[in-house]
PDB file of C-alpha atoms in Angstrom:
ATOM      1  CA  MET A   1     -10.944 -15.041  18.002  1.00 92.00           C
ATOM      2  CA  ILE A   2      -9.932 -18.280  16.346  1.00 95.00           C
ATOM      3  CA  THR A   3     -10.465 -16.892  12.835  1.00 95.00           C
ATOM      4  CA  ASP A   4      -8.399 -13.814  13.858  1.00 96.00           C
ATOM      5  CA  PHE A   5      -5.610 -16.169  14.832  1.00 97.00           C
ATOM      6  CA  LEU A   6      -5.997 -17.962  11.489  1.00 97.00           C
ATOM      7  CA  ILE A   7      -5.179 -14.680   9.608  1.00 97.00           C
ATOM      8  CA  SER A   8      -2.281 -14.120  12.016  1.00 97.00           C
ATOM      9  CA  ALA A   9      -0.897 -17.665  11.359  1.00 98.00           C
ATOM     10  CA  VAL A  10      -1.175 -17.189   7.553  1.00 98.00           C
ATOM     11  CA  CYS A  11       0.615 -13.812   7.758  1.00 98.00           C
ATOM     12  CA  ILE A  12       3.433 -15.184   9.865  1.00 98.00           C
ATOM     13  CA  TYR A  13       3.885 -18.039   7.347  1.00 98.00           C
ATOM     14  CA  ALA A  14       3.981 -15.435   4.563  1.00 98.00           C
ATOM     15  CA  PHE A  15       6.494 -13.292   6.400  1.00 98.00           C
ATOM     16  CA  ILE A  16       8.848 -16.346   6.739  1.00 97.00           C
ATOM     17  CA  GLN A  17       8.314 -17.417   3.106  1.00 97.00           C
ATOM     18  CA  ILE A  18       9.163 -14.008   1.723  1.00 96.00           C
ATOM     19  CA  LYS A  19      12.215 -13.836   4.001  1.00 94.00           C
ATOM     20  CA  ARG A  20      13.436 -17.178   2.851  1.00 95.00           C
ATOM     21  CA  LYS A  21      12.608 -17.109  -0.857  1.00 94.00           C
ATOM     22  CA  THR A  22      13.163 -13.559  -2.073  1.00 94.00           C
ATOM     23  CA  LYS A  23      16.204 -11.343  -2.390  1.00 92.00           C
ATOM     24  CA  THR A  24      16.676  -8.268  -0.267  1.00 92.00           C
ATOM     25  CA  SER A  25      14.964  -5.248  -1.807  1.00 94.00           C
ATOM     26  CA  LYS A  26      12.750  -2.381  -0.838  1.00 95.00           C
ATOM     27  CA  LEU A  27       9.783  -4.071  -2.497  1.00 96.00           C
ATOM     28  CA  ASN A  28      10.265  -7.296  -0.508  1.00 97.00           C
ATOM     29  CA  SER A  29      10.886  -5.435   2.728  1.00 97.00           C
ATOM     30  CA  TYR A  30       7.646  -3.469   2.387  1.00 97.00           C
ATOM     31  CA  THR A  31       5.723  -6.780   1.687  1.00 97.00           C
ATOM     32  CA  GLN A  32       7.520  -8.781   4.343  1.00 97.00           C
ATOM     33  CA  TYR A  33       6.712  -6.210   7.101  1.00 97.00           C
ATOM     34  CA  TYR A  34       3.232  -5.753   5.874  1.00 98.00           C
ATOM     35  CA  PHE A  35       2.572  -9.449   6.735  1.00 98.00           C
ATOM     36  CA  LEU A  36       4.472  -9.142  10.070  1.00 98.00           C
ATOM     37  CA  LEU A  37       2.466  -6.084  11.172  1.00 98.00           C
ATOM     38  CA  MET A  38      -0.813  -7.620  10.024  1.00 98.00           C
ATOM     39  CA  ALA A  39      -0.059 -10.794  11.958  1.00 98.00           C
ATOM     40  CA  ILE A  40       0.535  -8.679  15.073  1.00 98.00           C
ATOM     41  CA  ALA A  41      -2.618  -6.604  14.483  1.00 97.00           C
ATOM     42  CA  THR A  42      -4.941  -9.589  13.996  1.00 97.00           C
ATOM     43  CA  LEU A  43      -3.396 -11.475  16.951  1.00 97.00           C
ATOM     44  CA  TRP A  44      -3.915  -8.370  19.076  1.00 97.00           C
ATOM     45  CA  GLY A  45      -7.405  -7.848  17.868  1.00 94.00           C
ATOM     46  CA  GLY A  46      -8.340 -11.470  18.346  1.00 94.00           C
ATOM     47  CA  PHE A  47      -7.017 -11.601  21.920  1.00 95.00           C
ATOM     48  CA  PHE A  48      -7.868  -8.191  23.340  1.00 94.00           C
ATOM     49  CA  GLY A  49     -10.929  -7.567  21.189  1.00 91.00           C
ATOM     50  CA  HIS A  50     -12.943 -10.570  20.069  1.00 88.00           C
ATOM     51  CA  GLY A  51     -11.642 -12.800  22.856  1.00 89.00           C
ATOM     52  CA  PHE A  52     -11.231 -10.910  26.100  1.00 91.00           C
ATOM     53  CA  GLN A  53     -12.712  -7.432  25.588  1.00 90.00           C
ATOM     54  CA  TYR A  54     -14.942  -8.007  28.575  1.00 88.00           C
ATOM     55  CA  ILE A  55     -11.797  -8.299  30.774  1.00 92.00           C
ATOM     56  CA  PHE A  56      -9.477  -5.643  29.198  1.00 92.00           C
ATOM     57  CA  GLY A  57     -12.059  -3.109  27.923  1.00 94.00           C
ATOM     58  CA  PHE A  58     -12.669  -1.667  24.507  1.00 91.00           C
ATOM     59  CA  ALA A  59      -9.740   0.739  24.635  1.00 92.00           C
ATOM     60  CA  MET A  60      -7.274  -2.240  24.318  1.00 94.00           C
ATOM     61  CA  ARG A  61      -8.500  -2.611  20.743  1.00 94.00           C
ATOM     62  CA  TYR A  62      -6.894   0.667  19.616  1.00 95.00           C
ATOM     63  CA  PRO A  63      -3.219  -0.453  19.381  1.00 96.00           C
ATOM     64  CA  GLY A  64      -4.393  -3.215  17.001  1.00 96.00           C
ATOM     65  CA  TRP A  65      -6.198  -0.702  14.873  1.00 96.00           C
ATOM     66  CA  TYR A  66      -3.083   1.529  14.531  1.00 97.00           C
ATOM     67  CA  ILE A  67      -0.806  -1.461  13.773  1.00 97.00           C
ATOM     68  CA  SER A  68      -3.167  -2.618  10.983  1.00 97.00           C
ATOM     69  CA  MET A  69      -3.154   0.873   9.494  1.00 97.00           C
ATOM     70  CA  PHE A  70       0.590   0.862   9.282  1.00 97.00           C
ATOM     71  CA  SER A  71       0.519  -2.531   7.672  1.00 98.00           C
ATOM     72  CA  ILE A  72      -1.858  -1.367   4.967  1.00 97.00           C
ATOM     73  CA  MET A  73       0.420   1.598   4.371  1.00 97.00           C
ATOM     74  CA  LEU A  74       3.301  -0.864   3.671  1.00 97.00           C
ATOM     75  CA  ILE A  75       1.409  -2.946   1.097  1.00 97.00           C
ATOM     76  CA  GLU A  76       0.452   0.353  -0.575  1.00 97.00           C
ATOM     77  CA  ARG A  77       4.106   1.286  -0.804  1.00 97.00           C
ATOM     78  CA  ALA A  78       4.935  -2.174  -2.083  1.00 97.00           C
ATOM     79  CA  SER A  79       2.450  -1.833  -4.971  1.00 97.00           C
ATOM     80  CA  ILE A  80       3.795   1.619  -5.827  1.00 96.00           C
ATOM     81  CA  GLU A  81       7.381   0.219  -5.672  1.00 95.00           C
ATOM     82  CA  HIS A  82       6.379  -2.661  -7.893  1.00 96.00           C
ATOM     83  CA  SER A  83       5.222  -0.234 -10.593  1.00 94.00           C
ATOM     84  CA  ARG A  84       8.286   2.022 -10.322  1.00 93.00           C
ATOM     85  CA  SER A  85       9.828   1.026 -13.671  1.00 91.00           C
ATOM     86  CA  PHE A  86       6.674   2.285 -15.486  1.00 93.00           C
ATOM     87  CA  ILE A  87       6.233   5.588 -13.613  1.00 93.00           C
ATOM     88  CA  GLN A  88       8.396   8.704 -13.691  1.00 92.00           C
ATOM     89  CA  PRO A  89      10.571   9.079 -10.618  1.00 91.00           C
ATOM     90  CA  LYS A  90       9.120  12.470  -9.664  1.00 91.00           C
ATOM     91  CA  PHE A  91       5.615  10.930  -9.639  1.00 93.00           C
ATOM     92  CA  ILE A  92       6.767   8.045  -7.451  1.00 93.00           C
ATOM     93  CA  LYS A  93       8.111  10.538  -4.973  1.00 91.00           C
ATOM     94  CA  ILE A  94       4.826  12.427  -4.895  1.00 94.00           C
ATOM     95  CA  LEU A  95       2.847   9.186  -4.440  1.00 93.00           C
ATOM     96  CA  LEU A  96       4.951   8.133  -1.577  1.00 92.00           C
ATOM     97  CA  TYR A  97       4.368  11.485   0.123  1.00 94.00           C
ATOM     98  CA  ILE A  98       0.616  11.131  -0.447  1.00 95.00           C
ATOM     99  CA  ASN A  99       0.822   7.677   1.058  1.00 94.00           C
ATOM    100  CA  ILE A 100       2.361   9.094   4.268  1.00 95.00           C
ATOM    101  CA  LEU A 101      -0.118  12.110   4.375  1.00 96.00           C
ATOM    102  CA  GLU A 102      -3.133   9.812   3.948  1.00 96.00           C
ATOM    103  CA  LEU A 103      -1.933   7.614   6.864  1.00 96.00           C
ATOM    104  CA  ILE A 104      -1.358  10.621   9.129  1.00 97.00           C
ATOM    105  CA  VAL A 105      -4.828  12.151   8.327  1.00 97.00           C
ATOM    106  CA  LEU A 106      -6.679   8.885   8.999  1.00 97.00           C
ATOM    107  CA  ILE A 107      -4.737   8.036  12.107  1.00 97.00           C
ATOM    108  CA  ALA A 108      -5.569  11.549  13.444  1.00 97.00           C
ATOM    109  CA  LEU A 109      -9.284  11.149  12.613  1.00 97.00           C
ATOM    110  CA  THR A 110      -9.196   7.675  14.284  1.00 97.00           C
ATOM    111  CA  THR A 111      -7.631   9.150  17.398  1.00 96.00           C
ATOM    112  CA  ILE A 112      -9.949  12.087  17.655  1.00 96.00           C
ATOM    113  CA  THR A 113     -13.187  10.137  17.071  1.00 96.00           C
ATOM    114  CA  LEU A 114     -12.119   6.621  18.304  1.00 94.00           C
ATOM    115  CA  LYS A 115     -14.236   5.278  15.494  1.00 95.00           C
ATOM    116  CA  PHE A 116     -13.319   2.078  13.605  1.00 94.00           C
ATOM    117  CA  ILE A 117     -14.882   3.465  10.413  1.00 94.00           C
ATOM    118  CA  PHE A 118     -11.643   5.415   9.684  1.00 96.00           C
ATOM    119  CA  VAL A 119      -9.639   2.206   9.940  1.00 96.00           C
ATOM    120  CA  GLN A 120     -11.993   0.703   7.397  1.00 93.00           C
ATOM    121  CA  ILE A 121     -11.719   3.711   5.127  1.00 95.00           C
ATOM    122  CA  HIS A 122      -7.958   3.453   5.316  1.00 96.00           C
ATOM    123  CA  SER A 123      -8.146  -0.249   4.335  1.00 95.00           C
ATOM    124  CA  VAL A 124     -10.554   0.319   1.441  1.00 93.00           C
ATOM    125  CA  TYR A 125      -8.511   3.188   0.103  1.00 95.00           C
ATOM    126  CA  GLY A 126      -5.250   1.236   0.527  1.00 96.00           C
ATOM    127  CA  VAL A 127      -6.321  -2.130  -0.823  1.00 96.00           C
ATOM    128  CA  LEU A 128      -9.045  -1.312  -3.346  1.00 93.00           C
ATOM    129  CA  GLY A 129      -7.634   2.009  -4.427  1.00 94.00           C
ATOM    130  CA  VAL A 130      -3.812   1.889  -4.324  1.00 96.00           C
ATOM    131  CA  VAL A 131      -3.035  -1.840  -4.357  1.00 97.00           C
ATOM    132  CA  PHE A 132      -5.661  -2.673  -6.979  1.00 97.00           C
ATOM    133  CA  GLY A 133      -4.864   0.404  -9.091  1.00 96.00           C
ATOM    134  CA  PHE A 134      -1.065  -0.124  -9.260  1.00 97.00           C
ATOM    135  CA  GLN A 135      -1.202  -3.841  -9.610  1.00 97.00           C
ATOM    136  CA  LEU A 136      -3.700  -3.551 -12.486  1.00 97.00           C
ATOM    137  CA  TYR A 137      -1.500  -0.929 -14.110  1.00 96.00           C
ATOM    138  CA  ARG A 138       1.548  -3.202 -13.831  1.00 96.00           C
ATOM    139  CA  PHE A 139      -0.356  -6.185 -15.142  1.00 97.00           C
ATOM    140  CA  ILE A 140      -1.618  -4.145 -18.188  1.00 97.00           C
ATOM    141  CA  LYS A 141       1.969  -2.990 -18.899  1.00 95.00           C
ATOM    142  CA  ASP A 142       3.770  -6.313 -18.850  1.00 94.00           C
ATOM    143  CA  LYS A 143       1.351  -9.094 -17.748  1.00 95.00           C
ATOM    144  CA  ASP A 144       3.360  -9.585 -14.560  1.00 96.00           C
ATOM    145  CA  LYS A 145       2.196 -12.892 -13.008  1.00 96.00           C
ATOM    146  CA  GLY A 146       2.637 -11.644  -9.527  1.00 97.00           C
ATOM    147  CA  SER A 147       0.340  -8.726 -10.164  1.00 98.00           C
ATOM    148  CA  LEU A 148      -2.379 -11.075 -11.403  1.00 98.00           C
ATOM    149  CA  TYR A 149      -2.301 -13.032  -8.124  1.00 98.00           C
ATOM    150  CA  MET A 150      -2.399  -9.711  -6.162  1.00 98.00           C
ATOM    151  CA  LEU A 151      -5.508  -8.673  -8.126  1.00 98.00           C
ATOM    152  CA  ILE A 152      -7.168 -11.991  -7.244  1.00 98.00           C
ATOM    153  CA  GLY A 153      -6.276 -11.364  -3.638  1.00 98.00           C
ATOM    154  CA  VAL A 154      -7.816  -7.900  -3.814  1.00 98.00           C
ATOM    155  CA  ALA A 155     -11.003  -9.374  -5.167  1.00 98.00           C
ATOM    156  CA  VAL A 156     -11.149 -11.815  -2.291  1.00 98.00           C
ATOM    157  CA  ALA A 157     -10.487  -9.008   0.154  1.00 97.00           C
ATOM    158  CA  PHE A 158     -13.358  -7.063  -1.438  1.00 96.00           C
ATOM    159  CA  ALA A 159     -15.665 -10.128  -0.845  1.00 96.00           C
ATOM    160  CA  ALA A 160     -14.484 -10.168   2.804  1.00 96.00           C
ATOM    161  CA  ALA A 161     -15.424  -6.457   3.137  1.00 94.00           C
ATOM    162  CA  PHE A 162     -18.899  -7.130   1.654  1.00 95.00           C
ATOM    163  CA  VAL A 163     -19.496 -10.178   3.948  1.00 95.00           C
ATOM    164  CA  TYR A 164     -18.348  -8.092   6.995  1.00 93.00           C
ATOM    165  CA  ASN A 165     -20.382  -5.013   6.414  1.00 89.00           C
ATOM    166  CA  PHE A 166     -23.730  -6.128   5.024  1.00 91.00           C
ATOM    167  CA  PRO A 167     -23.512  -8.697   6.867  1.00 91.00           C
ATOM    168  CA  VAL A 168     -23.495 -12.348   5.603  1.00 91.00           C
ATOM    169  CA  ILE A 169     -24.177 -14.641   8.560  1.00 90.00           C
ATOM    170  CA  LEU A 170     -24.067 -18.369   7.801  1.00 90.00           C
ATOM    171  CA  SER A 171     -24.650 -19.547  11.380  1.00 90.00           C
ATOM    172  CA  PRO A 172     -24.695 -18.172  14.964  1.00 89.00           C
ATOM    173  CA  TRP A 173     -21.414 -20.136  15.331  1.00 90.00           C
ATOM    174  CA  PHE A 174     -19.968 -18.780  12.104  1.00 94.00           C
ATOM    175  CA  ASN A 175     -21.089 -15.251  11.715  1.00 94.00           C
ATOM    176  CA  ASN A 176     -20.059 -12.420   9.340  1.00 94.00           C
ATOM    177  CA  LEU A 177     -16.830 -11.789  11.214  1.00 94.00           C
ATOM    178  CA  ASP A 178     -15.763 -15.402  11.028  1.00 96.00           C
ATOM    179  CA  PHE A 179     -16.657 -15.628   7.336  1.00 96.00           C
ATOM    180  CA  ALA A 180     -14.824 -12.307   6.538  1.00 96.00           C
ATOM    181  CA  HIS A 181     -11.692 -13.515   8.461  1.00 97.00           C
ATOM    182  CA  VAL A 182     -11.531 -16.727   6.534  1.00 97.00           C
ATOM    183  CA  LEU A 183     -11.721 -14.807   3.246  1.00 97.00           C
ATOM    184  CA  MET A 184      -9.034 -12.375   4.566  1.00 97.00           C
ATOM    185  CA  ALA A 185      -6.755 -15.378   5.235  1.00 98.00           C
ATOM    186  CA  ILE A 186      -7.287 -16.643   1.679  1.00 98.00           C
ATOM    187  CA  ALA A 187      -6.653 -13.084   0.291  1.00 98.00           C
ATOM    188  CA  SER A 188      -3.335 -13.111   2.338  1.00 98.00           C
ATOM    189  CA  LEU A 189      -2.318 -16.396   0.641  1.00 98.00           C
ATOM    190  CA  TYR A 190      -2.917 -14.811  -2.831  1.00 98.00           C
ATOM    191  CA  PHE A 191      -0.934 -11.779  -1.736  1.00 98.00           C
ATOM    192  CA  LEU A 192       1.930 -14.120  -0.696  1.00 98.00           C
ATOM    193  CA  LYS A 193       1.734 -15.977  -4.047  1.00 97.00           C
ATOM    194  CA  GLY A 194       1.694 -12.699  -5.849  1.00 97.00           C
ATOM    195  CA  SER A 195       4.765 -11.420  -3.928  1.00 97.00           C
ATOM    196  CA  LEU A 196       6.721 -14.571  -4.667  1.00 97.00           C
ATOM    197  CA  ASN A 197       5.782 -14.336  -8.397  1.00 96.00           C
ATOM    198  CA  TYR A 198       6.764 -10.739  -9.099  1.00 96.00           C
ATOM    199  CA  GLN A 199       9.091 -10.618 -12.015  1.00 93.00           C
ATOM    200  CA  GLU A 200      11.608  -8.839  -9.754  1.00 91.00           C
ATOM    201  CA  ASN A 201      11.652 -12.048  -7.633  1.00 91.00           C
ATOM    202  CA  THR A 202      11.613 -14.684 -10.421  1.00 88.00           C
ATOM    203  CA  LYS A 203      13.810 -13.434 -13.215  1.00 71.00           C
ATOM    204  CA  ASP A 204      17.059 -13.797 -11.275  1.00 58.00           C
ATOM    205  CA  SER A 205      16.226 -17.303 -10.112  1.00 51.00           C
ATOM    206  CA  LEU A 206      15.241 -18.245 -13.668  1.00 47.00           C
ATOM    207  CA  GLU A 207      18.520 -16.945 -14.948  1.00 50.00           C
ATOM    208  CA  GLU A 208      20.375 -18.882 -12.289  1.00 48.00           C
ATOM    209  CA  LEU A 209      18.488 -21.982 -13.324  1.00 39.00           C
ATOM    210  CA  ARG A 210      19.164 -21.409 -16.931  1.00 45.00           C
ATOM    211  CA  PHE A 211      22.914 -20.999 -16.366  1.00 45.00           C
ATOM    212  CA  SER A 212      22.961 -24.019 -14.078  1.00 40.00           C
ATOM    213  CA  SER A 213      21.294 -26.172 -16.692  1.00 41.00           C
ATOM    214  CA  LEU A 214      23.818 -24.952 -19.345  1.00 44.00           C
ATOM    215  CA  GLY A 215      26.723 -25.760 -16.949  1.00 47.00           C
ATOM    216  CA  GLN A 216      25.418 -29.235 -16.362  1.00 44.00           C
ATOM    217  CA  ALA A 217      24.970 -29.821 -20.140  1.00 45.00           C
ATOM    218  CA  SER A 218      28.592 -28.749 -20.746  1.00 46.00           C
ATOM    219  CA  GLN A 219      29.946 -31.181 -18.261  1.00 50.00           C
ATOM    220  CA  LYS A 220      28.170 -34.183 -19.940  1.00 49.00           C
ATOM    221  CA  PRO A 221      30.561 -36.420 -22.037  1.00 47.00           C
TER     222      PRO A 221
END
């Protein structure tokens, strides 16, 4: 439960930082609300699942599952949006439709079976498939610094999935779930760093800094 709350705290911090430090855009809105929904999902899962399932019952886990699935959908869309300038508009439209269709299918399968495996499949497809694929594509195209941080974040998230599923247990008091949650919190920090370093979020600020410096230089005697 405590390590769930750690992820939630990191995601809330990321939500605030993106709101404060980036301009309003579709890309930043997707990323911002990814962090917000993930914060809610992990807070819910930590409290109603890992903390007090014995009181509330297993069914109280389900809302957290669905919220996390919507959050993954948003970071997928953010990565597609980030690559928009290198992909034909008609393909972007198709990709966004596929993004919604995939979410609907996996939510339906989760609802019918009530199995967490479909939540995991959605996360693996979304993070390792879509996010990794599009961020790698963008990085190859123009060496975007933000994409590099996102790729590092995906690698850490992959390590978290490995630790969770195999499992890697360091101690009875720090099991595979705790270990995976700490890695997920680290991955979230890399996702934040990546989002803040997208060229779309840094080029305008760099231009403003350059013009400001020129203005100060011109005022010197």
